[in-house]
Short mmCIF file of C-alpha atoms in Angstrom, two decimals:
data_model
loop_
_atom_site.label_atom_id
_atom_site.label_comp_id
_atom_site.label_asym_id
_atom_site.label_seq_id
_atom_site.Cartn_x
_atom_site.Cartn_y
_atom_site.Cartn_z
CA MET M 1 -42.21 140.63 33.68
CA GLY M 2 -41.45 143.99 32.80
CA ALA M 3 -41.40 147.27 34.79
CA ASP M 4 -44.50 148.70 32.75
CA SER M 5 -46.57 145.62 33.39
CA ALA M 6 -45.56 145.32 37.11
CA ALA M 7 -46.99 148.58 37.62
CA GLN M 8 -50.51 147.24 36.76
CA ILE M 9 -50.45 144.54 39.50
CA PRO M 10 -53.52 145.35 41.58
CA LEU M 11 -52.61 146.52 45.18
CA GLY M 12 -54.65 144.89 47.95
CA PRO M 13 -55.27 146.14 51.33
CA GLY M 14 -52.23 144.52 52.67
CA PRO M 15 -51.32 143.64 56.36
CA VAL M 16 -51.97 146.32 59.06
CA PRO M 17 -48.69 148.14 59.83
CA LEU M 18 -47.41 147.17 63.31
CA GLY M 19 -44.96 149.88 63.46
CA SER M 20 -44.15 153.56 62.46
CA LEU M 21 -41.22 155.17 60.79
CA SER M 22 -41.96 158.72 62.32
CA GLY M 23 -38.97 157.93 64.50
CA VAL M 24 -36.67 158.23 61.56
CA GLY M 25 -38.02 161.20 60.21
CA LEU M 26 -40.72 160.22 57.79
CA THR M 27 -44.08 161.90 57.63
CA GLU M 28 -47.41 159.92 57.60
CA ALA M 29 -47.65 160.40 53.80
CA MET M 30 -43.97 159.56 53.13
CA GLU M 31 -44.45 156.42 55.04
CA SER M 32 -47.65 155.44 53.12
CA VAL M 33 -45.84 156.07 49.75
CA TYR M 34 -42.84 154.06 50.82
CA ARG M 35 -44.91 151.16 52.11
CA SER M 36 -46.77 151.05 48.84
CA ILE M 37 -43.47 150.99 46.84
CA VAL M 38 -41.89 148.39 48.95
CA ALA M 39 -45.00 146.16 48.41
CA GLN M 40 -44.27 146.00 44.67
CA PRO M 41 -41.33 145.03 42.56
CA ALA M 42 -41.71 148.20 40.87
CA ILE M 43 -44.47 151.06 40.40
CA ARG M 44 -45.38 154.20 38.78
CA PRO M 45 -46.59 157.39 40.61
CA ASP M 46 -50.13 156.83 39.14
CA GLY M 47 -50.17 153.54 40.61
CA LEU M 48 -49.27 155.19 43.92
CA VAL M 49 -52.20 157.65 43.64
CA LEU M 50 -54.40 154.67 43.41
CA ALA M 51 -52.73 152.65 46.23
CA THR M 52 -52.58 155.58 48.68
CA GLY M 53 -55.57 157.51 47.85
CA MET M 54 -53.36 160.86 47.66
CA THR M 55 -53.22 163.37 45.08
CA MET M 56 -50.69 163.31 42.38
CA GLU M 57 -49.09 166.39 43.90
CA GLY M 58 -48.88 164.70 47.35
CA VAL M 59 -47.27 161.52 45.96
CA ALA M 60 -44.84 163.45 43.89
CA ALA M 61 -43.68 165.44 47.02
CA SER M 62 -43.33 162.27 49.02
CA VAL M 63 -41.38 160.35 46.29
CA GLU M 64 -38.86 163.28 46.02
CA ALA M 65 -38.25 163.27 49.83
CA LEU M 66 -37.78 159.40 49.71
CA VAL M 67 -35.30 159.46 46.85
CA ALA M 68 -33.55 162.32 48.34
CA ARG M 69 -33.15 159.96 51.72
CA GLY M 70 -31.88 157.14 49.50
CA LEU M 71 -34.99 155.03 50.24
CA VAL M 72 -36.43 155.00 46.78
CA GLY M 73 -34.66 154.39 43.42
CA LYS M 74 -36.07 156.25 40.46
CA SER M 75 -35.45 154.98 36.74
CA GLY M 76 -37.38 156.79 34.07
CA GLY M 77 -41.03 156.88 35.35
CA THR M 78 -40.72 153.54 37.48
CA LEU M 79 -39.98 153.60 41.17
CA THR M 80 -38.38 150.90 43.13
CA ALA M 81 -37.63 150.52 46.91
CA VAL M 82 -34.13 150.13 48.08
CA SER M 83 -33.80 147.19 50.52
CA PRO M 84 -35.18 148.67 53.83
CA LEU M 85 -32.29 146.70 55.76
CA PHE M 86 -29.67 148.78 54.06
CA ALA M 87 -31.59 152.05 53.66
CA LEU M 88 -33.33 152.20 57.12
CA GLY M 89 -30.69 150.19 59.27
CA ASP M 90 -28.52 153.19 59.95
CA LEU M 91 -31.48 155.47 60.57
CA VAL M 92 -32.94 153.21 62.91
CA ALA M 93 -29.67 152.70 64.74
CA HIS M 94 -29.14 156.50 64.93
CA SER M 95 -32.50 156.95 66.24
CA GLU M 96 -31.93 154.21 68.83
CA ARG M 97 -28.80 155.87 70.01
CA GLU M 98 -30.42 159.35 70.24
CA ALA M 99 -33.38 157.48 72.39
CA ARG M 100 -31.01 156.01 74.75
CA MET M 101 -29.36 159.60 75.09
CA ALA M 102 -32.74 161.18 75.68
CA ARG M 103 -33.54 158.41 78.30
CA SER M 104 -30.32 159.09 80.11
CA ALA M 105 -31.01 162.66 79.98
CA LEU M 106 -34.54 162.04 81.27
CA ASP M 107 -33.26 159.97 84.11
CA GLU M 108 -30.68 162.59 85.12
CA LEU M 109 -33.15 165.39 85.02
CA ALA M 110 -35.67 163.34 86.96
CA ASP M 111 -33.22 162.55 89.60
CA LEU M 112 -32.19 166.33 89.76
CA HIS M 113 -35.98 167.38 90.02
CA ARG M 114 -36.61 164.87 92.96
CA SER M 115 -33.55 166.11 94.73
CA ILE M 116 -34.45 169.70 94.63
CA ARG M 117 -37.99 169.09 95.48
CA SER M 118 -36.87 166.80 98.37
CA GLN M 119 -34.51 169.44 99.67
CA ASP M 120 -37.13 172.06 99.54
CA GLU M 121 -39.69 169.79 101.27
CA PHE M 122 -37.18 168.42 103.85
CA ARG M 123 -35.19 171.37 104.27
CA GLY M 124 -32.85 170.91 107.38
CA LEU M 125 -32.89 167.16 107.21
CA GLU M 126 -29.78 165.27 105.85
CA VAL M 127 -29.24 161.26 105.94
CA VAL M 128 -25.65 160.11 106.99
CA ARG M 129 -24.74 156.59 106.12
CA GLY M 130 -21.49 154.85 107.52
CA ARG M 131 -20.00 154.65 110.79
CA PRO M 132 -16.96 156.94 109.80
CA ASN M 133 -19.18 159.56 108.65
CA ILE M 134 -21.47 159.36 111.71
CA GLY M 135 -18.51 159.43 113.86
CA GLY M 136 -17.24 162.56 112.11
CA TRP M 137 -20.84 164.34 112.80
CA VAL M 138 -20.70 163.21 116.43
CA ASN M 139 -17.47 164.80 116.84
CA HIS M 140 -18.64 167.95 114.87
CA LEU M 141 -21.73 168.19 117.24
CA MET M 142 -19.77 167.87 120.46
CA ARG M 143 -17.36 170.62 119.40
CA SER M 144 -20.15 172.82 118.23
CA THR M 145 -21.99 172.51 121.55
CA GLU M 146 -21.90 175.84 123.47
CA GLN M 147 -24.28 175.50 126.37
CA GLN M 148 -25.81 171.95 126.68
CA LEU M 149 -25.73 168.44 125.19
CA ARG M 150 -28.67 166.14 125.64
CA MET M 151 -28.52 162.32 124.99
CA PHE M 152 -30.55 159.11 124.87
CA ALA M 153 -28.24 156.27 125.42
CA LYS M 154 -29.42 152.63 124.47
CA PRO M 155 -27.53 149.58 123.81
CA PRO M 156 -25.88 148.17 121.64
CA PHE M 157 -23.35 151.06 120.77
CA ALA M 158 -21.81 151.10 117.43
CA VAL M 159 -20.52 154.75 117.28
CA VAL M 160 -21.21 156.65 120.50
CA GLY M 161 -22.27 155.38 124.07
CA VAL M 162 -21.61 156.24 127.90
CA ALA M 163 -17.98 155.21 127.90
CA GLU M 164 -15.83 158.31 128.59
CA THR M 165 -14.05 159.72 125.61
CA GLU M 166 -11.66 162.67 125.14
CA GLN M 167 -14.28 164.69 123.60
CA GLU M 168 -16.46 164.07 126.53
CA LYS M 169 -13.76 165.17 128.91
CA GLU M 170 -13.36 168.21 126.78
CA LEU M 171 -16.96 168.93 127.36
CA ALA M 172 -16.76 168.73 131.09
CA ASP M 173 -13.74 171.06 130.96
CA ARG M 174 -15.87 173.63 129.03
CA GLY M 175 -18.48 173.61 131.82
CA LEU M 176 -21.21 172.37 129.45
CA VAL M 177 -24.48 171.08 130.89
CA GLU M 178 -24.60 167.39 129.94
CA ARG M 179 -27.96 165.60 130.50
CA VAL M 180 -28.29 161.80 129.57
CA ILE M 181 -31.16 159.32 129.79
CA ILE M 182 -30.14 155.89 129.66
CA GLU M 183 -32.24 153.07 128.88
CA ARG M 184 -32.87 150.24 131.72
CA SER M 185 -31.37 147.57 129.57
CA LEU M 186 -27.98 149.40 129.70
CA LEU M 187 -27.39 148.29 133.07
CA ASP M 188 -27.06 144.74 131.91
CA GLU M 189 -24.07 145.83 129.69
CA PRO M 190 -20.60 145.10 130.97
CA GLU M 191 -18.63 147.83 132.32
CA THR M 192 -21.57 150.21 132.48
CA GLU M 193 -21.55 150.93 136.17
CA LYS M 194 -17.94 151.99 136.02
CA ASP M 195 -18.65 154.36 132.98
CA LEU M 196 -21.75 155.88 134.65
CA LEU M 197 -19.54 156.53 137.71
CA ALA M 198 -17.08 158.23 135.59
CA SER M 199 -19.96 160.25 133.97
CA LEU M 200 -21.32 161.27 137.23
CA ASP M 201 -17.77 162.25 138.59
CA ARG M 202 -17.35 164.71 135.70
CA GLY M 203 -20.78 166.18 136.33
CA GLN M 204 -23.28 164.58 134.04
CA GLN M 205 -26.71 164.52 134.97
CA ILE M 206 -28.06 161.05 134.39
CA ARG M 207 -31.63 159.79 134.49
CA LEU M 208 -32.96 156.20 133.88
CA ALA M 209 -36.11 155.31 131.77
CA GLU M 210 -37.51 151.93 131.28
CA THR M 211 -37.22 152.17 127.46
CA LEU M 212 -36.06 154.75 124.85
CA PRO M 213 -37.45 155.13 121.22
CA SER M 214 -34.17 155.65 119.56
CA LYS M 215 -30.66 156.95 119.95
CA LEU M 216 -30.33 160.64 120.01
CA LEU M 217 -27.86 163.41 120.53
CA ILE M 218 -28.78 167.12 120.51
CA ALA M 219 -26.48 169.89 120.80
CA ASP M 220 -28.12 173.05 122.35
CA ASP M 221 -31.20 173.87 120.19
CA SER M 222 -29.28 174.01 116.98
CA LEU M 223 -28.31 170.41 115.82
CA ALA M 224 -29.53 166.92 116.36
CA LEU M 225 -28.37 163.52 115.40
CA VAL M 226 -31.29 160.70 115.40
CA GLN M 227 -31.13 156.97 114.72
CA LEU M 228 -32.98 155.94 111.73
CA ASP M 229 -32.12 152.16 111.47
CA ASP M 230 -33.02 149.52 114.18
CA GLY M 231 -30.02 150.62 116.18
CA GLY M 232 -28.44 147.15 116.24
CA PRO M 233 -24.83 146.04 115.86
CA ALA M 234 -24.77 147.17 112.09
CA HIS M 235 -26.09 150.66 113.08
CA ASP M 236 -25.05 153.08 110.36
CA VAL M 237 -27.83 155.42 109.37
CA VAL M 238 -28.66 158.75 111.16
CA ALA M 239 -30.31 161.86 110.34
CA VAL M 240 -28.83 165.34 110.85
CA VAL M 241 -31.61 167.64 111.94
CA ARG M 242 -31.33 171.23 111.82
CA PRO M 243 -33.24 173.87 113.42
CA GLY M 244 -37.24 173.43 112.50
CA GLY M 245 -40.38 171.66 113.51
CA LEU M 246 -38.59 168.17 113.67
CA LEU M 247 -35.65 169.38 115.84
CA THR M 248 -38.31 171.15 117.97
CA SER M 249 -40.37 167.92 118.31
CA LEU M 250 -37.05 165.99 119.48
CA THR M 251 -36.14 168.57 122.31
CA THR M 252 -39.82 168.29 123.38
CA LEU M 253 -39.54 164.58 123.43
CA PHE M 254 -36.32 164.66 125.30
CA GLU M 255 -37.66 167.04 128.17
CA SER M 256 -40.91 165.11 128.32
CA LEU M 257 -38.95 161.77 129.06
CA TRP M 258 -36.50 163.84 131.33
CA GLU M 259 -39.27 164.77 133.58
CA ARG M 260 -40.52 161.28 133.86
CA SER M 261 -37.19 159.61 134.34
CA VAL M 262 -35.66 158.62 137.55
CA GLN M 263 -32.22 160.46 138.37
CA LEU M 264 -29.29 158.41 139.22
CA ARG M 265 -26.58 159.13 141.70
CA GLU M 266 -23.39 157.51 143.27
CA ALA M 267 -24.30 155.54 146.19
CA PRO M 268 -21.78 154.05 148.94
CA GLY M 269 -19.67 151.61 147.86
CA ARG M 270 -19.19 153.24 144.35
CA ARG M 271 -22.67 151.92 143.25
CA VAL M 272 -25.00 153.56 140.93
CA GLU M 273 -28.79 153.75 142.09
CA PRO M 274 -31.74 156.08 141.61
CA TYR M 275 -32.10 158.90 143.94
CA PRO M 276 -34.61 158.32 146.77
CA ALA M 277 -37.76 160.55 146.36
CA SER M 278 -39.75 162.14 149.05
CA ALA M 279 -43.17 160.74 150.12
CA ASP M 280 -44.33 164.38 149.37
CA ASP M 281 -44.44 163.20 145.64
CA LEU M 282 -47.53 161.38 146.32
CA GLY M 283 -49.63 164.28 147.56
CA ASP M 284 -52.38 162.44 149.22
CA PRO M 285 -51.91 159.97 152.20
CA MET M 286 -54.33 157.79 150.56
CA ASP M 287 -52.23 157.36 147.58
CA ARG M 288 -49.58 155.49 149.61
CA GLU M 289 -52.39 153.22 151.37
CA VAL M 290 -53.67 152.52 147.72
CA LEU M 291 -50.27 151.63 146.57
CA THR M 292 -49.25 149.47 149.47
CA LEU M 293 -52.48 147.37 149.15
CA LEU M 294 -51.83 147.01 145.24
CA LEU M 295 -48.20 145.98 145.88
CA ALA M 296 -49.43 143.46 148.54
CA GLY M 297 -51.53 141.82 145.85
CA TYR M 298 -55.11 143.13 146.62
CA THR M 299 -57.33 143.67 143.68
CA ASP M 300 -58.94 147.10 143.07
CA THR M 301 -62.25 145.82 144.55
CA ALA M 302 -60.63 144.55 147.61
CA VAL M 303 -58.51 147.84 148.05
CA ALA M 304 -61.82 149.86 147.73
CA ALA M 305 -63.50 147.61 150.47
CA ARG M 306 -60.43 147.91 152.82
CA LEU M 307 -60.49 151.52 152.61
CA GLY M 308 -64.19 152.22 152.47
CA VAL M 309 -64.14 153.91 149.22
CA SER M 310 -65.75 153.32 145.98
CA LEU M 311 -64.06 151.10 143.19
CA ARG M 312 -64.06 154.28 140.86
CA THR M 313 -62.17 156.15 143.66
CA VAL M 314 -59.35 153.30 143.58
CA GLN M 315 -59.40 153.14 140.10
CA ARG M 316 -58.92 156.86 139.72
CA ARG M 317 -56.21 157.01 142.13
CA VAL M 318 -54.15 154.22 140.57
CA ARG M 319 -54.45 156.08 137.26
CA HIS M 320 -52.99 158.95 138.97
CA LEU M 321 -50.15 157.16 140.52
CA MET M 322 -49.54 155.59 137.09
CA ASP M 323 -49.35 159.01 135.64
CA LEU M 324 -46.95 160.00 138.28
CA ALA M 325 -44.64 157.36 137.50
CA GLY M 326 -44.99 157.68 133.73
CA THR M 327 -46.13 154.16 133.06
CA ASP M 328 -49.32 152.26 131.91
CA SER M 329 -48.00 149.14 133.70
CA ARG M 330 -48.75 148.03 137.15
CA ILE M 331 -45.53 146.20 137.46
CA LEU M 332 -43.45 149.18 136.34
CA LEU M 333 -45.63 151.45 138.80
CA GLY M 334 -44.06 149.25 141.79
CA TRP M 335 -40.71 149.43 140.50
CA TYR M 336 -40.84 153.20 140.35
CA ALA M 337 -42.46 153.51 143.66
CA ARG M 338 -39.63 151.41 145.20
CA ASP M 339 -36.85 153.59 143.48
CA ARG M 340 -38.52 156.72 144.30
CA GLY M 341 -38.88 156.15 147.90
CA TRP M 342 -42.85 156.16 147.96
CA LEU M 343 -43.04 153.02 150.37
#
């Protein structure tokens, strides 16, 4: 079949295109003309007008652009398509390389955008990972302390604990105030009593709390390190906190727990025990009577009957005693009462 007769093969609607060649620089008109040429062994421009519904001027402009890109061959008045694999392969590969480069640039810019926004939103907060890095920050914090060091100490210890170190000796030599709250579970750790005695000997103020929320180190009111992970043997993530709302919250938390904790002292025989407190802490003699009966195993109702007061009065006084001890547990209330000398 000759080229002239091939141009007369009627063009059906053909399959609906699934892709687009806009990514390799073809306009919609150029792609429509090119697809019509590919669909025929050979075709004339007037056949393209019929196939695409475009004007002759539009067809002619698209054909010239396709010929210039090496996608269409022109022989006399007949147009044939160069194999798309050869004609478009390099263009598509180039476009894919540019797309990958654009994706890489997008990822880089997105990371930078998040980083800048994160720094702006959480200014003054820095996450530190790894024991060597954390140890370096601990040393820096201790060296930079000018007035007082505050600390939550709870086991297990991976980076810093209550054992005496050269940095802590140097702090004592500088006359800094050191206030430490230890968690009660720390007393079960080996060598703890010896370490606590050494700390008391060099002037540390140490108090005891039933539990602590996290490990914490605060230098003056200017810098803090706070545990971010679970604090176990693999403890290796902390936040460096600089002046701001978060640091203020941490110092407020420390001071609140400090007021509610029991102070430790060196007792005869080189033992560590809580300071006995004065009975004046209770304020009202009835508080002592209520507490004595509760610890003897009486119910609130029985206590009220023994003292000749209402049940609400007993419950109100028990709540007051718990507030003084800083606990919501009656068992812990008994422990605090013993250690504070209320009985």
